[in-house]
Amino acid sequence: VQAEPFTSDRLSVEVVGQGPDVILIPGFASSREVWRDTAERLKGTHRVHLVQLAGFAGEPWTHNDGPFIDPVVAELDRYIRSQSLDAPAVVGHSMGALIGLKLAQGHPGDVGRLMSVDSLPFFSALYGAAATAETARPFADQAAQAILTADDAGFRASQQTSAQGLSRDASTRSAMVDWSTTSDRRALASAIREVMITDARPGLAAMTTPITALYASDANGGAPAAMADAVWTREYAALPQVELIRVDDSRHFIMADQP
């Protein structure tokens, strides 16, 4: 039975290949193209669903400064049910992994297993073990305001600087800057604010979805191995079924640096 075409003002999905279903979710400000090489490798044996989030990388955004993460989770649930997907594997990068984690927590039947690519259940734990959503809120508001008020030249310059620490691959860094600067700033501001104050750790202990969490370590300009080990072990400690895998010689965009 052919499923009805899926339309949404929160995301779009491109489907390639045939076989068991895999959903690939990009991260903050990213295009679905960040997963293109992965999809090309998988499509011979899997049906791959490449998600594009609204407001990012030139995609329209119609929600002003409204909520970002929970509506996307709801639409992914609707997509999985409307397309009759049977417990697909979900792979998310960064913010995309947080969305996948929230999907598995809120709709456990939707997700057969989850791969989290360089993402924590509470982003602001990167700033210290004592961080909470409330202590992170002022910094989240500042980050959102900085996105909204920067002029175009200043915003591009800041994206070029941050890209250096996010990937070892020059073409990926260039693409990241293009994706960010063609994103809707209101979408970026709403997304970064929510990412910084969304704490999914309280729901970890009750989860039954198998989860693999990849995390990056790079002795030359990225996270030191010992620090990365300590943070990921601490932040995923409450999750019963988690496999932690450190990926060395990689920065945040593991799929580009260590395919």
Coordinates of C-alpha atoms in Angstrom, one line a residue:
V1 CA 0.0 0.0 0.0
Q2 CA 1.5 3.3 -1.1
A3 CA 1.6 5.8 1.8
E4 CA 0.1 9.3 1.3
P5 CA 2.7 12.0 0.6
F6 CA 4.0 13.6 3.8
T7 CA 3.9 17.3 4.1
S8 CA 4.9 19.4 7.1
D9 CA 5.9 23.0 7.9
R10 CA 8.5 21.6 10.4
L11 CA 10.5 19.1 8.2
S12 CA 10.7 17.4 4.9
V13 CA 12.0 13.9 4.1
E14 CA 13.8 12.6 1.1
V15 CA 13.8 8.8 0.7
V16 CA 16.4 6.7 -1.1
G17 CA 17.1 3.0 -1.4
Q18 CA 15.3 -0.1 -0.3
G19 CA 15.5 -2.3 2.7
P20 CA 15.2 -1.8 6.5
D21 CA 14.4 1.8 7.4
V22 CA 17.0 4.2 8.7
I23 CA 16.1 7.8 9.5
L24 CA 19.0 10.4 9.4
I25 CA 18.5 13.7 11.3
P26 CA 20.9 16.6 10.8
G27 CA 22.0 18.9 13.6
F28 CA 21.8 22.6 14.3
A29 CA 21.8 24.8 11.2
S30 CA 22.7 21.8 9.0
S31 CA 21.4 20.6 5.7
R32 CA 20.3 17.0 5.1
E33 CA 23.4 17.0 2.7
V34 CA 25.5 16.4 5.8
W35 CA 24.3 12.8 5.6
R36 CA 24.6 12.4 1.8
D37 CA 27.7 10.3 1.8
T38 CA 26.3 8.1 4.5
A39 CA 23.0 7.7 2.6
E40 CA 24.9 6.8 -0.5
R41 CA 26.7 4.0 1.3
L42 CA 23.5 2.7 2.9
K43 CA 21.0 2.9 0.1
G44 CA 22.0 -0.3 -1.5
T45 CA 20.9 -2.3 1.6
H46 CA 18.5 0.1 3.4
R47 CA 15.7 2.5 2.8
V48 CA 17.1 5.8 4.0
H49 CA 15.0 8.8 5.1
L50 CA 17.0 12.0 5.0
V51 CA 15.3 14.6 7.2
Q52 CA 15.6 18.4 6.6
L53 CA 14.5 20.6 9.5
A54 CA 12.6 23.8 8.6
G55 CA 14.4 27.0 9.0
F56 CA 17.9 25.5 8.4
A57 CA 20.1 25.7 5.3
G58 CA 17.7 27.8 3.2
E59 CA 14.5 25.9 4.2
P60 CA 11.5 28.2 5.0
W61 CA 10.6 29.0 8.6
T62 CA 7.1 30.2 9.4
H63 CA 7.1 30.1 13.2
N64 CA 8.8 33.4 14.2
D65 CA 10.3 32.8 17.7
G66 CA 8.1 29.8 18.6
P67 CA 9.1 26.4 19.9
F68 CA 11.4 24.2 17.8
I69 CA 12.3 20.8 19.3
D70 CA 8.9 19.4 20.5
P71 CA 7.0 20.2 17.3
V72 CA 9.7 18.5 15.3
V73 CA 9.5 15.4 17.6
A74 CA 5.7 15.4 17.1
E75 CA 6.1 15.6 13.3
L76 CA 8.7 12.8 13.2
D77 CA 6.2 10.6 15.1
R78 CA 3.5 11.5 12.6
Y79 CA 5.9 10.7 9.7
I80 CA 6.8 7.3 11.1
R81 CA 3.1 6.4 11.7
S82 CA 1.8 7.8 8.4
Q83 CA 4.4 6.0 6.4
S84 CA 3.9 2.7 8.4
L85 CA 7.6 2.4 9.3
D86 CA 8.3 -0.5 11.6
A87 CA 10.6 0.6 14.5
P88 CA 13.2 2.2 12.2
A89 CA 16.8 2.8 13.2
V90 CA 17.2 6.6 14.0
V91 CA 20.6 8.3 13.6
G92 CA 21.0 11.9 14.7
H93 CA 23.9 14.3 14.8
S94 CA 24.2 16.8 17.6
M95 CA 20.8 18.5 18.0
G96 CA 19.4 15.9 15.7
A97 CA 20.4 13.2 18.2
L98 CA 18.7 15.2 21.0
I99 CA 15.5 15.1 18.8
G100 CA 16.0 11.4 18.3
L101 CA 16.4 10.9 22.0
K102 CA 13.2 12.9 22.8
L103 CA 11.4 10.8 20.1
A104 CA 12.5 7.6 21.7
Q105 CA 11.5 8.8 25.2
G106 CA 8.1 10.1 24.1
H107 CA 7.2 7.5 21.5
P108 CA 9.3 4.4 22.3
G109 CA 7.5 2.3 19.7
D110 CA 8.7 4.6 17.0
V111 CA 12.4 3.9 17.4
G112 CA 13.9 0.4 17.0
R113 CA 17.4 1.7 18.0
L114 CA 19.1 5.0 18.2
M115 CA 22.5 6.2 17.3
S116 CA 23.6 9.5 18.9
V117 CA 26.4 11.2 17.1
D118 CA 28.4 13.5 19.4
S119 CA 25.5 14.6 21.4
L120 CA 24.7 14.7 25.1
P121 CA 21.2 14.3 26.7
F122 CA 21.9 17.8 28.2
F123 CA 24.0 20.0 26.0
S124 CA 24.9 22.5 28.8
A125 CA 26.6 19.7 30.8
L126 CA 29.5 20.6 28.6
Y127 CA 29.9 23.7 30.8
G128 CA 30.2 21.6 34.0
A129 CA 28.6 18.8 36.0
A130 CA 26.6 21.3 38.1
A131 CA 24.9 22.9 35.2
T132 CA 21.1 22.9 35.2
A133 CA 18.4 24.1 32.7
E134 CA 17.9 27.1 35.0
T135 CA 21.6 28.0 35.3
A136 CA 21.9 27.6 31.5
R137 CA 18.9 29.8 30.7
P138 CA 20.8 33.2 30.8
F139 CA 23.5 31.9 28.5
A140 CA 20.9 30.4 26.2
D141 CA 19.1 33.7 25.9
Q142 CA 22.5 35.4 25.2
A143 CA 23.3 32.9 22.5
A144 CA 19.9 33.4 20.8
Q145 CA 20.2 37.2 21.0
A146 CA 23.7 37.2 19.5
I147 CA 22.3 35.3 16.5
L148 CA 19.5 37.7 16.1
T149 CA 21.5 40.9 16.4
A150 CA 24.7 40.1 14.5
D151 CA 25.1 41.8 11.1
D152 CA 25.6 39.5 8.1
A153 CA 29.3 40.0 7.9
G154 CA 29.8 39.5 11.6
F155 CA 27.6 36.4 11.6
R156 CA 29.5 34.8 8.7
A157 CA 32.8 35.5 10.4
S158 CA 31.6 33.9 13.6
Q159 CA 30.4 30.9 11.7
Q160 CA 33.8 30.6 9.9
T161 CA 35.6 30.7 13.3
S162 CA 33.4 28.1 15.0
A163 CA 33.6 25.8 12.0
Q164 CA 37.3 25.3 12.5
G165 CA 36.7 23.5 15.8
L166 CA 33.8 21.4 14.5
S167 CA 35.4 19.5 11.6
R168 CA 38.8 18.5 10.3
D169 CA 37.4 18.4 6.8
A170 CA 37.7 21.7 4.8
S171 CA 34.8 21.1 2.5
T172 CA 32.5 20.3 5.4
R173 CA 33.6 23.5 7.2
S174 CA 32.8 25.5 4.1
A175 CA 29.4 23.8 3.7
M176 CA 28.6 24.4 7.4
V177 CA 29.2 28.2 6.9
D178 CA 26.9 28.2 3.9
W179 CA 24.2 26.3 5.7
S180 CA 24.3 28.6 8.7
T181 CA 24.3 31.8 6.7
T182 CA 21.3 30.7 4.6
S183 CA 19.3 29.6 7.7
D184 CA 16.6 31.7 9.1
R185 CA 18.1 33.5 12.1
R186 CA 14.8 33.2 14.1
A187 CA 14.9 29.4 13.6
L188 CA 18.5 29.3 14.7
A189 CA 17.8 31.5 17.8
S190 CA 14.8 29.4 18.9
A191 CA 16.8 26.2 18.3
I192 CA 19.9 27.1 20.2
R193 CA 17.9 28.4 23.1
E194 CA 16.0 25.2 23.4
V195 CA 19.1 23.0 22.9
M196 CA 20.9 24.7 25.8
I197 CA 18.0 24.3 28.3
T198 CA 16.6 20.9 27.2
D199 CA 17.6 18.3 29.8
A200 CA 16.6 14.8 28.7
R201 CA 18.6 13.1 31.5
P202 CA 15.6 12.5 33.8
G203 CA 14.0 10.2 31.2
L204 CA 17.1 8.1 30.6
A205 CA 16.6 5.5 33.4
A206 CA 13.2 4.3 32.1
M207 CA 14.3 3.9 28.5
T208 CA 14.3 0.5 26.8
T209 CA 15.5 1.6 23.3
P210 CA 19.0 0.3 22.6
I211 CA 21.3 3.4 22.1
T212 CA 24.8 3.7 20.6
A213 CA 26.5 7.0 21.5
L214 CA 29.4 8.0 19.4
Y215 CA 31.6 10.8 20.7
A216 CA 34.6 12.6 19.2
S217 CA 38.1 13.1 20.4
D218 CA 40.9 14.9 18.6
A219 CA 44.3 15.5 20.1
N220 CA 44.9 18.3 17.5
G221 CA 42.3 20.9 18.1
G222 CA 39.3 18.9 19.4
A223 CA 38.2 17.3 22.7
P224 CA 41.0 15.5 24.6
A225 CA 40.2 11.8 25.0
A226 CA 40.2 11.7 28.8
M227 CA 37.9 14.7 29.0
A228 CA 35.5 13.3 26.4
D229 CA 35.5 9.9 28.1
A230 CA 34.7 11.5 31.5
V231 CA 31.8 13.7 30.2
W232 CA 30.1 11.0 28.1
T233 CA 30.4 8.4 30.8
R234 CA 29.0 10.7 33.4
E235 CA 26.1 12.1 31.3
Y236 CA 24.9 8.7 30.0
A237 CA 25.4 6.9 33.3
A238 CA 21.6 6.5 34.0
L239 CA 20.9 4.9 30.6
P240 CA 20.5 1.1 30.9
Q241 CA 21.1 0.1 27.3
V242 CA 23.9 2.4 26.0
E243 CA 27.1 1.6 24.1
L244 CA 29.6 4.4 24.3
I245 CA 32.1 4.5 21.4
R246 CA 34.8 7.2 21.2
V247 CA 35.9 8.1 17.7
D248 CA 39.4 9.4 17.7
D249 CA 40.9 11.9 15.2
S250 CA 37.5 13.5 14.8
R251 CA 35.8 16.7 15.8
H252 CA 32.0 17.3 16.2
F253 CA 31.1 16.2 12.6
I254 CA 32.2 12.6 13.0
M255 CA 30.4 11.5 9.8
A256 CA 32.7 13.8 7.8
D257 CA 35.9 13.3 9.8
Q258 CA 35.7 9.5 10.3
P259 CA 33.1 8.2 7.9

